[in-house]
XYZ file of N, CA and C in Angstrom:
816
model
N 43.521 97.620 67.451
C 44.374 98.310 66.476
C 45.353 99.250 67.170
N 44.811 100.019 68.136
C 45.642 100.949 68.890
C 46.754 100.241 69.639
N 46.439 99.050 70.199
C 47.448 98.284 70.940
C 48.571 97.832 70.019
N 48.186 97.421 68.791
C 49.203 96.973 67.828
C 50.108 98.133 67.434
N 49.500 99.302 67.242
C 50.288 100.481 66.863
C 51.257 100.861 67.988
N 50.747 100.848 69.224
C 51.583 101.188 70.378
C 52.743 100.209 70.530
N 52.449 98.931 70.315
C 53.490 97.909 70.419
C 54.561 98.117 69.355
N 54.104 98.446 68.134
C 55.033 98.670 67.019
C 55.912 99.885 67.299
N 55.290 100.963 67.802
C 56.040 102.196 68.113
C 57.076 101.934 69.191
N 56.669 101.186 70.223
C 57.576 100.874 71.321
C 58.760 100.046 70.846
N 58.478 99.042 70.017
C 59.545 98.192 69.482
C 60.495 99.009 68.602
N 59.926 99.938 67.827
C 60.739 100.778 66.959
C 61.672 101.675 67.782
N 61.121 102.259 68.856
C 61.920 103.122 69.728
C 63.054 102.345 70.378
N 62.743 101.140 70.862
C 63.768 100.305 71.492
C 64.865 99.934 70.503
N 64.453 99.639 69.273
C 65.421 99.263 68.235
C 66.336 100.437 67.906
N 65.732 101.615 67.748
C 66.522 102.811 67.432
C 67.479 103.135 68.579
N 66.992 102.997 69.823
C 67.828 103.251 71.003
C 69.026 102.319 71.030
N 68.772 101.050 70.720
C 69.853 100.057 70.688
C 70.883 100.414 69.633
N 70.407 100.792 68.429
C 71.310 101.131 67.336
C 72.162 102.345 67.703
N 71.517 103.370 68.281
C 72.240 104.578 68.659
C 73.278 104.278 69.744
N 72.887 103.448 70.695
C 73.813 103.062 71.754
C 75.018 102.330 71.196
N 74.758 101.426 70.253
C 75.842 100.666 69.615
C 76.771 101.589 68.837
N 76.168 102.520 68.089
C 76.964 103.447 67.293
C 77.808 104.357 68.185
N 77.190 104.839 69.293
C 77.927 105.703 70.222
C 79.084 104.965 70.867
N 78.840 103.687 71.221
C 79.891 102.876 71.823
C 81.045 102.668 70.847
N 80.695 102.366 69.607
C 81.719 102.156 68.569
C 82.495 103.443 68.331
N 81.752 104.562 68.299
C 82.381 105.864 68.076
C 83.341 106.195 69.205
N 82.927 105.889 70.454
C 83.777 106.154 71.616
C 85.073 105.349 71.549
N 84.972 104.101 71.100
C 86.158 103.258 70.966
C 87.118 103.819 69.931
N 86.555 104.331 68.846
C 87.380 104.934 67.795
C 88.099 106.162 68.343
N 87.355 106.998 69.098
C 87.946 108.197 69.679
C 89.070 107.848 70.644
N 88.858 106.792 71.466
C 89.887 106.378 72.422
C 91.160 105.945 71.701
N 90.987 105.206 70.620
C 92.152 104.745 69.869
C 92.883 105.929 69.239
N 92.113 106.878 68.717
C 92.734 108.068 68.136
C 93.463 108.875 69.207
N 92.865 108.936 70.401
C 93.486 109.661 71.502
C 94.836 109.048 71.856
N 94.910 107.730 71.862
C 96.175 107.037 72.146
C 97.215 107.393 71.095
N 96.785 107.417 69.843
C 97.714 107.732 68.752
C 98.240 109.164 68.876
N 97.346 110.116 69.196
C 97.775 111.500 69.365
C 98.713 111.639 70.569
N 98.406 110.920 71.646
C 99.276 110.981 72.823
C 100.661 110.452 72.491
N 100.733 109.369 71.743
C 102.018 108.796 71.356
C 102.819 109.766 70.485
N 102.121 110.445 69.577
C 102.797 111.444 68.745
C 103.329 112.590 69.610
N 102.515 112.986 70.591
C 102.932 114.052 71.489
C 104.154 113.661 72.293
N 104.162 112.423 72.764
C 105.295 111.953 73.560
C 106.569 111.928 72.719
N 106.440 111.477 71.456
C 107.594 111.457 70.549
C 108.129 112.869 70.335
N 107.207 113.818 70.130
C 107.606 115.214 69.928
C 108.283 115.764 71.184
N 107.737 115.440 72.345
C 108.305 115.910 73.610
C 109.712 115.365 73.812
N 109.911 114.091 73.499
C 111.222 113.467 73.659
C 112.262 114.104 72.756
N 111.810 114.600 71.619
C 112.740 115.239 70.684
C 112.933 116.722 70.985
N 112.217 117.213 72.020
C 112.379 118.607 72.432
C 111.389 119.567 71.822
N 110.461 119.064 71.027
C 109.458 119.916 70.380
C 108.241 120.043 71.299
N 108.320 120.929 72.287
C 107.298 121.060 73.307
C 105.987 121.596 72.740
N 106.088 122.543 71.816
C 104.873 123.149 71.267
C 104.029 122.106 70.525
N 104.675 121.294 69.705
C 103.956 120.239 68.974
C 103.379 119.214 69.944
N 104.167 118.869 70.964
C 103.708 117.909 71.978
C 102.443 118.426 72.643
N 102.422 119.718 72.974
C 101.261 120.319 73.628
C 100.015 120.184 72.778
N 100.158 120.442 71.494
C 99.005 120.349 70.570
C 98.466 118.923 70.534
N 99.359 117.957 70.442
C 98.930 116.560 70.365
C 98.268 116.106 71.678
N 98.832 116.510 72.818
C 98.245 116.131 74.104
C 96.850 116.743 74.276
N 96.707 117.979 73.867
C 95.393 118.635 73.948
C 94.375 117.912 73.069
N 94.819 117.492 71.888
C 93.937 116.742 70.992
C 93.544 115.412 71.620
N 94.485 114.774 72.290
C 94.224 113.465 72.906
C 93.138 113.576 73.979
N 93.225 114.599 74.850
C 92.232 114.710 75.924
C 90.889 115.226 75.406
N 90.913 115.905 74.268
C 89.639 116.330 73.686
C 88.887 115.131 73.098
N 89.639 114.163 72.614
C 89.022 112.942 72.074
C 88.591 111.998 73.194
N 89.383 111.943 74.257
C 89.077 111.072 75.395
C 89.262 111.860 76.691
N 88.191 112.437 77.205
C 88.273 113.276 78.419
C 88.676 112.504 79.672
N 88.743 111.165 79.595
C 89.112 110.347 80.753
C 90.482 109.692 80.562
N 91.320 110.315 79.757
C 92.638 109.778 79.444
C 93.653 110.361 80.440
N 93.821 109.678 81.563
C 94.659 110.180 82.654
C 96.108 110.388 82.227
N 96.640 109.470 81.448
C 98.043 109.557 81.020
C 98.279 110.838 80.224
N 97.355 111.155 79.323
C 97.515 112.361 78.512
C 97.429 113.627 79.367
N 96.563 113.617 80.379
C 96.481 114.780 81.278
C 97.783 114.952 82.048
N 98.378 113.867 82.468
C 99.666 113.947 83.160
C 100.737 114.521 82.236
N 100.725 114.067 80.971
C 101.674 114.598 79.981
C 101.453 116.091 79.773
N 100.193 116.482 79.731
C 99.864 117.901 79.607
C 100.447 118.696 80.765
N 100.304 118.147 81.975
C 100.829 118.819 83.156
C 102.330 119.040 83.047
N 103.040 118.023 82.562
C 104.495 118.132 82.422
C 104.856 119.243 81.445
N 104.183 119.276 80.297
C 104.473 120.278 79.272
C 104.117 121.685 79.761
N 102.950 121.812 80.397
C 102.563 123.120 80.938
C 103.585 123.602 81.958
N 104.066 122.678 82.809
C 105.047 123.054 83.813
C 106.354 123.497 83.155
N 106.739 122.808 82.102
C 107.961 123.170 81.376
C 107.829 124.557 80.753
N 106.613 124.903 80.328
C 106.383 126.206 79.700
C 106.120 127.317 80.720
N 106.043 126.935 82.015
C 105.817 127.919 83.054
C 104.364 128.250 83.295
N 103.445 127.490 82.700
C 102.007 127.693 82.920
C 101.592 126.858 84.142
N 101.923 127.353 85.317
C 101.811 126.536 86.525
C 100.373 126.229 86.915
N 99.463 127.162 86.746
C 98.058 126.900 87.083
C 97.491 125.793 86.205
N 97.807 125.866 84.917
C 97.333 124.826 83.993
C 97.995 123.487 84.292
N 99.254 123.529 84.680
C 99.971 122.295 85.016
C 99.316 121.622 86.214
N 99.049 122.419 87.248
C 98.409 121.875 88.455
C 97.049 121.270 88.115
N 96.258 121.972 87.334
C 94.922 121.480 86.954
C 95.016 120.164 86.195
N 96.002 120.078 85.302
C 96.157 118.857 84.496
C 96.572 117.679 85.388
N 97.520 117.895 86.292
C 97.946 116.834 87.199
C 96.777 116.366 88.081
N 96.047 117.339 88.619
C 94.909 117.004 89.486
C 93.835 116.250 88.711
N 93.650 116.622 87.449
C 92.674 115.916 86.611
C 93.117 114.466 86.411
N 94.403 114.263 86.236
C 94.930 112.899 86.035
C 94.658 112.016 87.245
N 94.919 112.545 88.460
C 94.725 111.710 89.658
C 93.250 111.600 90.033
N 92.423 112.534 89.567
C 90.984 112.392 89.819
C 90.388 111.299 88.936
N 90.940 111.165 87.730
C 90.492 110.099 86.827
C 91.017 108.753 87.315
N 92.285 108.730 87.690
C 92.915 107.492 88.164
C 93.649 107.777 89.481
N 92.984 107.555 90.623
C 93.605 107.831 91.928
C 94.863 107.015 92.200
N 95.065 105.941 91.431
C 96.243 105.087 91.625
C 97.334 105.355 90.585
N 97.291 106.528 89.983
C 98.269 106.892 88.955
C 99.529 107.412 89.657
N 100.484 106.522 89.853
C 101.670 106.832 90.651
C 102.471 107.996 90.079
N 102.682 108.004 88.772
C 103.506 109.042 88.161
C 102.904 110.431 88.359
N 101.582 110.532 88.237
C 100.930 111.832 88.410
C 101.052 112.317 89.857
N 100.931 111.402 90.818
C 101.118 111.783 92.220
C 102.543 112.281 92.462
N 103.496 111.617 91.843
C 104.892 112.004 91.988
C 105.114 113.402 91.407
N 104.567 113.637 90.219
C 104.710 114.946 89.578
C 104.068 116.044 90.410
N 102.904 115.744 90.982
C 102.226 116.728 91.832
C 103.055 117.050 93.074
N 103.654 116.032 93.666
C 104.445 116.234 94.876
C 105.607 117.180 94.621
N 106.355 116.915 93.556
C 107.508 117.777 93.258
C 107.071 119.146 92.740
N 105.904 119.188 92.102
C 105.340 120.468 91.663
C 105.050 121.343 92.886
N 104.395 120.746 93.903
C 104.067 121.510 95.116
C 105.324 121.859 95.915
N 106.320 120.990 95.886
C 107.576 121.318 96.577
C 108.205 122.559 95.956
N 108.210 122.620 94.626
C 108.787 123.780 93.938
C 108.042 125.067 94.300
N 106.745 124.933 94.596
C 105.942 126.098 94.976
C 105.953 126.331 96.492
N 106.781 125.529 97.199
C 106.904 125.599 98.663
C 105.574 125.309 99.380
N 104.735 124.513 98.731
C 103.466 124.075 99.340
C 103.700 122.666 99.887
N 104.464 122.600 100.975
C 104.999 121.330 101.454
C 103.920 120.375 101.979
N 102.874 120.905 102.600
C 101.813 120.033 103.118
C 101.149 119.256 101.984
N 100.909 119.939 100.887
C 100.311 119.261 99.730
C 101.294 118.274 99.107
N 102.548 118.671 99.069
C 103.566 117.778 98.504
C 103.638 116.479 99.294
N 103.577 116.591 100.615
C 103.668 115.416 101.498
C 102.560 114.416 101.181
N 101.356 114.924 100.958
C 100.212 114.045 100.654
C 100.512 113.184 99.428
N 101.061 113.785 98.404
C 101.300 113.051 97.154
C 102.577 112.221 97.209
N 103.569 112.644 98.001
C 104.731 111.770 98.201
C 104.298 110.480 98.897
N 103.445 110.634 99.895
C 102.957 109.452 100.624
C 102.183 108.527 99.692
N 101.333 109.109 98.872
C 100.530 108.280 97.951
C 101.421 107.591 96.931
N 102.431 108.318 96.445
C 103.359 107.730 95.467
C 104.119 106.558 96.083
N 104.519 106.705 97.324
C 105.237 105.626 98.026
C 104.333 104.410 98.175
N 103.076 104.637 98.545
C 102.128 103.531 98.723
C 101.926 102.756 97.428
N 101.969 103.451 96.302
C 101.693 102.822 95.009
C 102.920 102.178 94.381
N 104.117 102.543 94.846
C 105.335 102.046 94.210
C 105.943 100.856 94.921
N 106.910 100.244 94.270
C 107.654 99.139 94.879
C 108.847 99.706 95.644
N 109.349 98.945 96.590
C 110.446 99.412 97.436
C 111.686 99.777 96.617
N 111.960 98.980 95.595
C 113.196 99.135 94.835
C 113.121 100.251 93.804
N 111.914 100.757 93.536
C 111.730 101.773 92.502
C 112.486 103.055 92.863
N 113.146 103.646 91.889
C 113.954 104.850 92.123
C 113.115 105.985 92.674
N 111.932 106.216 92.084
C 111.109 107.345 92.504
C 110.447 107.094 93.863
N 110.208 105.841 94.177
C 109.721 105.527 95.527
C 110.763 105.921 96.561
N 112.006 105.571 96.311
C 113.085 105.910 97.235
C 113.292 107.422 97.323
N 113.147 108.092 96.170
C 113.288 109.543 96.142
C 112.185 110.209 96.984
N 110.973 109.675 96.856
C 109.854 110.219 97.635
C 110.041 109.971 99.124
N 110.612 108.803 99.467
C 110.920 108.527 100.879
C 111.894 109.572 101.412
N 112.923 109.909 100.639
C 113.908 110.907 101.068
C 113.236 112.245 101.362
N 112.354 112.655 100.458
C 111.659 113.922 100.630
C 110.730 113.878 101.858
N 110.037 112.761 102.019
C 109.096 112.639 103.129
C 109.825 112.690 104.464
N 110.948 111.980 104.581
C 111.728 112.010 105.823
C 112.271 113.411 106.094
N 112.565 114.146 105.025
C 113.115 115.492 105.192
C 112.055 116.481 105.663
N 110.887 116.454 105.020
C 109.864 117.458 105.295
C 108.878 117.054 106.392
N 108.627 115.765 106.527
C 107.603 115.325 107.492
C 107.997 113.991 108.115
N 109.010 113.988 108.998
C 109.472 112.719 109.591
C 108.382 111.968 110.361
N 107.475 112.692 111.005
C 106.380 112.024 111.726
C 105.476 111.271 110.760
N 105.173 111.913 109.637
C 104.356 111.256 108.610
C 105.090 110.059 108.020
N 106.410 110.200 107.874
C 107.210 109.097 107.340
C 107.157 107.894 108.280
N 107.276 108.155 109.593
C 107.193 107.072 110.578
C 105.821 106.394 110.525
N 104.792 107.232 110.440
C 103.425 106.702 110.381
C 103.218 105.833 109.144
N 103.696 106.330 108.001
C 103.538 105.565 106.752
C 104.365 104.289 106.786
N 105.575 104.377 107.320
C 106.438 103.199 107.422
C 105.769 102.108 108.236
N 105.160 102.498 109.365
C 104.468 101.530 110.218
C 103.266 100.935 109.499
N 102.522 101.781 108.777
C 101.338 101.300 108.069
C 101.702 100.332 106.948
N 102.755 100.663 106.215
C 103.181 99.782 105.120
C 103.730 98.466 105.656
N 104.424 98.543 106.795
C 104.945 97.308 107.408
C 103.792 96.419 107.852
N 102.764 97.037 108.455
C 101.590 96.272 108.887
C 100.900 95.637 107.682
N 100.823 96.386 106.590
C 100.202 95.851 105.378
C 101.009 94.684 104.817
N 102.335 94.840 104.849
C 103.215 93.777 104.347
C 103.070 92.514 105.193
N 102.997 92.697 106.513
C 102.823 91.551 107.419
C 101.479 90.872 107.152
N 100.433 91.687 106.963
C 99.096 91.138 106.700
C 99.072 90.337 105.403
N 99.745 90.861 104.380
C 99.813 90.159 103.089
C 100.562 88.844 103.247
N 101.680 88.896 103.994
C 102.472 87.688 104.211
C 101.686 86.643 104.991
N 100.942 87.107 105.995
C 100.124 86.189 106.785
C 99.035 85.555 105.926
N 98.463 86.344 105.030
C 97.427 85.822 104.143
C 97.999 84.770 103.194
N 99.212 85.042 102.691
C 99.871 84.069 101.813
C 100.158 82.773 102.567
N 100.643 82.923 103.806
C 100.939 81.740 104.621
C 99.660 80.961 104.919
N 98.581 81.691 105.138
C 97.297 81.028 105.393
C 96.862 80.223 104.175
N 97.048 80.803 102.996
C 96.687 80.090 101.763
C 97.486 78.803 101.629
N 98.770 78.878 101.979
C 99.615 77.685 101.931
C 99.121 76.649 102.933
N 98.770 77.114 104.137
C 98.263 76.199 105.169
C 96.957 75.543 104.737
N 96.089 76.322 104.108
C 94.800 75.781 103.657
C 95.008 74.680 102.624
N 95.904 74.933 101.673
C 96.181 73.926 100.629
C 96.759 72.665 101.252
N 97.728 72.853 102.158
C 98.361 71.701 102.813
C 97.353 70.935 103.668
N 96.536 71.661 104.434
C 95.547 71.023 105.310
C 94.510 70.250 104.492
N 94.105 70.814 103.364
C 93.124 70.139 102.503
C 93.683 68.811 101.988
N 94.950 68.841 101.578
C 95.590 67.613 101.079
C 95.679 66.561 102.181
N 96.091 66.987 103.379
C 96.188 66.070 104.518
C 94.821 65.501 104.875
N 93.810 66.365 104.840
C 92.445 65.937 105.181
C 91.959 64.864 104.205
N 92.220 65.068 102.917
C 91.796 64.095 101.912
C 92.498 62.755 102.118
N 93.801 62.799 102.430
C 94.549 61.561 102.694
C 94.012 60.880 103.955
N 93.746 61.679 104.974
C 93.232 61.128 106.235
C 91.868 60.482 106.034
N 91.007 61.118 105.242
C 89.680 60.578 105.003
C 89.744 59.246 104.250
N 90.750 59.112 103.387
C 90.913 57.851 102.665
C 91.181 56.715 103.652
N 92.027 56.958 104.654
C 92.286 55.963 105.688
C 91.070 55.783 106.588
N 90.399 56.872 106.893
C 89.217 56.819 107.747
C 88.138 55.935 107.134
N 87.921 56.086 105.845
C 86.900 55.297 105.161
C 87.260 53.807 105.123
N 88.550 53.499 105.281
C 88.993 52.105 105.346
C 89.046 51.613 106.802
N 88.614 52.478 107.722
C 88.659 52.198 109.153
C 90.086 52.025 109.682
N 91.036 52.600 108.967
C 92.425 52.566 109.404
C 92.696 53.851 110.199
N 92.175 53.876 111.431
C 92.212 55.087 112.230
C 93.626 55.435 112.700
N 94.455 54.426 112.872
C 95.825 54.650 113.351
C 96.607 55.489 112.338
N 96.450 55.173 111.056
C 97.143 55.951 110.018
C 96.456 57.288 109.755
N 95.169 57.330 109.962
C 94.419 58.565 109.724
C 94.746 59.621 110.772
N 94.988 59.187 112.033
C 95.149 60.138 113.132
C 96.253 61.170 112.917
N 97.493 60.772 112.599
C 98.546 61.801 112.455
C 98.263 62.784 111.326
N 97.568 62.325 110.298
C 97.219 63.220 109.191
C 96.165 64.230 109.624
N 95.150 63.740 110.350
C 94.137 64.651 110.893
C 94.768 65.640 111.874
N 95.688 65.135 112.679
C 96.328 65.989 113.677
C 97.118 67.118 113.020
N 97.892 66.776 111.994
C 98.686 67.802 111.305
C 97.781 68.821 110.619
N 96.711 68.333 110.002
C 95.760 69.237 109.357
C 95.098 70.154 110.382
N 94.747 69.588 111.523
C 94.099 70.357 112.592
C 95.045 71.419 113.154
N 96.313 71.095 113.284
C 97.282 72.068 113.777
C 97.471 73.222 112.796
N 97.287 72.932 111.507
C 97.384 73.989 110.495
C 96.150 74.893 110.510
N 94.969 74.293 110.727
C 93.706 75.050 110.717
C 92.877 74.690 111.952
N 93.284 75.156 113.124
C 92.589 74.772 114.363
C 91.182 75.346 114.503
N 90.832 76.315 113.678
C 89.508 76.945 113.796
C 88.480 76.407 112.809
N 88.829 75.325 112.117
C 87.883 74.704 111.182
C 87.053 73.667 111.937
N 85.752 73.900 112.153
C 84.918 73.001 112.976
C 84.887 71.553 112.475
N 84.710 71.374 111.164
C 84.615 70.016 110.618
C 85.919 69.255 110.845
N 87.033 69.918 110.625
C 88.341 69.304 110.810
C 88.571 68.954 112.277
N 88.206 69.871 113.172
C 88.350 69.619 114.605
C 87.505 68.432 115.046
N 86.288 68.342 114.527
C 85.384 67.239 114.879
C 85.956 65.897 114.425
N 86.468 65.852 113.189
C 87.025 64.595 112.676
C 88.273 64.196 113.456
N 89.102 65.184 113.782
C 90.318 64.889 114.553
C 89.963 64.297 115.914
N 89.005 64.909 116.594
C 88.583 64.419 117.911
C 87.968 63.022 117.817
N 87.176 62.793 116.778
C 86.541 61.478 116.612
C 87.585 60.386 116.390
N 88.537 60.657 115.485
C 89.567 59.659 115.172
C 90.510 59.483 116.357
N 90.768 60.579 117.067
C 91.609 60.485 118.262
C 90.969 59.540 119.280
N 89.649 59.664 119.472
C 88.931 58.815 120.425
C 88.951 57.362 119.975
N 88.729 57.144 118.674
C 88.739 55.767 118.155
C 90.125 55.142 118.302
N 91.157 55.920 118.002
C 92.530 55.407 118.108
C 92.881 55.097 119.559
N 92.405 55.934 120.464
C 92.633 55.692 121.888
C 91.992 54.384 122.320
N 90.782 54.142 121.852
C 90.100 52.893 122.187
C 90.875 51.681 121.671
N 91.403 51.812 120.460
C 92.188 50.718 119.867
C 93.440 50.460 120.706
N 94.122 51.557 121.076
C 95.360 51.403 121.858
C 95.082 50.840 123.243
N 93.979 51.248 123.848
C 93.601 50.701 125.158
C 93.364 49.202 125.044
N 92.673 48.795 123.990
C 92.379 47.385 123.773
C 93.670 46.586 123.579
N 94.603 47.155 122.798
C 95.868 46.460 122.537
C 96.687 46.321 123.820
N 96.751 47.391 124.599
C 97.511 47.332 125.861
C 96.863 46.356 126.850
N 95.529 46.316 126.837
C 94.825 45.394 127.746
C 95.131 43.950 127.378
N 95.086 43.655 126.095
C 95.382 42.278 125.653
C 96.823 41.900 126.005
N 97.746 42.859 125.779
C 99.152 42.573 126.094
C 99.356 42.384 127.597
N 98.663 43.234 128.382
C 98.789 43.139 129.845
C 98.289 41.790 130.337
N 97.161 41.325 129.813
C 96.603 40.049 130.229
C 97.503 38.892 129.818
N 98.133 39.034 128.637
C 99.059 37.977 128.186
C 100.244 37.883 129.141
N 100.796 39.040 129.538
C 101.902 39.058 130.495
C 101.451 38.473 131.837
N 100.218 38.822 132.245
C 99.702 38.372 133.536
C 99.610 36.851 133.574
N 99.087 36.289 132.469
C 98.943 34.831 132.399
C 100.310 34.146 132.384
N 101.343 34.844 131.879
C 102.683 34.261 131.823
C 103.459 34.486 133.132
N 102.812 35.184 134.048
C 103.472 35.460 135.321
C 104.413 36.630 135.278
N 104.387 37.392 134.162
C 105.241 38.578 134.041
C 104.490 39.777 134.614
N 104.406 39.821 135.953
C 103.550 40.826 136.596
C 104.091 42.257 136.453
N 105.397 42.398 136.415
C 105.978 43.732 136.236
C 105.622 44.322 134.882
N 105.761 43.474 133.844
C 105.424 43.934 132.494
C 103.919 44.182 132.363
N 103.124 43.313 133.010
C 101.666 43.490 132.987
C 101.307 44.826 133.633
N 101.999 45.154 134.752
C 101.723 46.410 135.435
C 102.009 47.601 134.518
N 103.115 47.533 133.760
C 103.474 48.618 132.845
C 102.387 48.832 131.785
N 101.835 47.739 131.285
C 100.781 47.847 130.269
C 99.513 48.452 130.859
N 99.179 48.047 132.096
C 97.993 48.633 132.750
C 98.196 50.136 133.019
N 99.431 50.518 133.360
C 99.717 51.938 133.593
C 99.573 52.738 132.298
N 99.962 52.123 131.184
C 99.785 52.789 129.891
C 98.307 53.010 129.585
N 97.491 52.040 130.000
C 96.036 52.177 129.807
C 95.507 53.349 130.618
N 95.972 53.464 131.858
C 95.528 54.562 132.723
C 95.922 55.925 132.135
N 97.084 55.982 131.482
C 97.513 57.227 130.839
C 96.607 57.607 129.683
N 96.046 56.593 129.008
C 95.192 56.842 127.847
C 93.761 57.193 128.232
N 93.338 56.720 129.402
C 91.967 56.997 129.837
C 91.883 58.436 130.325
N 90.978 59.253 129.743
C 90.881 60.655 130.167
C 90.431 60.780 131.611
N 91.056 61.719 132.316
C 90.712 61.931 133.716
C 89.355 62.590 133.828
N 88.512 62.075 134.716
C 87.219 62.674 134.939
C 87.357 63.789 135.963
N 86.659 64.897 135.775
C 86.745 66.001 136.752
C 86.220 65.549 138.113
N 86.943 65.876 139.156
C 86.541 65.448 140.483
C 85.335 66.231 140.952
N 84.382 65.549 141.623
C 83.185 66.221 142.121
C 83.501 66.923 143.430
N 82.905 68.058 143.619
C 83.138 68.808 144.857
C 82.495 68.061 146.012
N 83.203 68.024 147.112
C 82.691 67.285 148.289
C 81.612 68.101 148.983
C-alpha cells in the first residue's frame, strides 16, 4: 500500500512540475513578445524626438525580457542623449555581455569611451566592431579610421589577423571545391576501373589525386591503376617491338624497346 501511495505521489509531483514548466515557458514567450512590442514603440518615439517616452518603453522592454540586448543598447543611446553617462555605459555593457557579437553596441561603446577620452577602452570595442562588420559597411570603415588614428600598432595587428582569417576562409572554400571535384572524378574513374578499362581510369584518378594528395584511399587506387596501365603499355610496346623485329625494322624495334625501359621503374642500386 505504501509503495502505491509513494508511486502516486511521485507521479503527481512530476506531473505538476511538467505543467509548471510548460506554463513558465509559455509565460516567458509572452513576455518576450511584449518586450519586442515595447521596444518597437520606444524606437518609434525616439525617432520622433520623444526621448522621455522612448526611455519608458525601453525600460519596460528590459523588465519584461532581461536578456534583450537590443533594448539595452537602445537604453544606452537614450541615457547618453540625456547625459546619464554612468547608466549609458552600464546599458551598453549589459548589451554586449548578453550578446558579445552585437556589433552596434560595440560601436556605441567605442565612441562613448572616445568622448570620455578613455581611448584604450575605445580601441577594444573599435577592434571588435571591425571584426564583426563587413568591409564595405560605413561604420566598419569609420572604426578603422579611429583605430588607425589612436592605435596604429593595433590596427596593423588586426589587419594582419583579418587577412589571415580571410585567406583561411578562402582556402577552406577552395578545399571544398576540390573535394567535390575529386569525388566526381573518383566516381567516374571507378566506373572505368570496374570495367577493367584502366587506361581511361588512370587520368581521372591522377587528376583526383592531384586535387587531394593526402587521401590514402585515393592515393592507393591511383598507384594501383598506374601500375596496371604501365603493365598494359609495356605489353603493347613489346608486341609492337617484336612485330618490327620480325619485319626487319630493327631501328623501330629498338625505339619500342627503349620505351619499355622508360616504363620499367629503376631499381635502387645495391652498395658495393
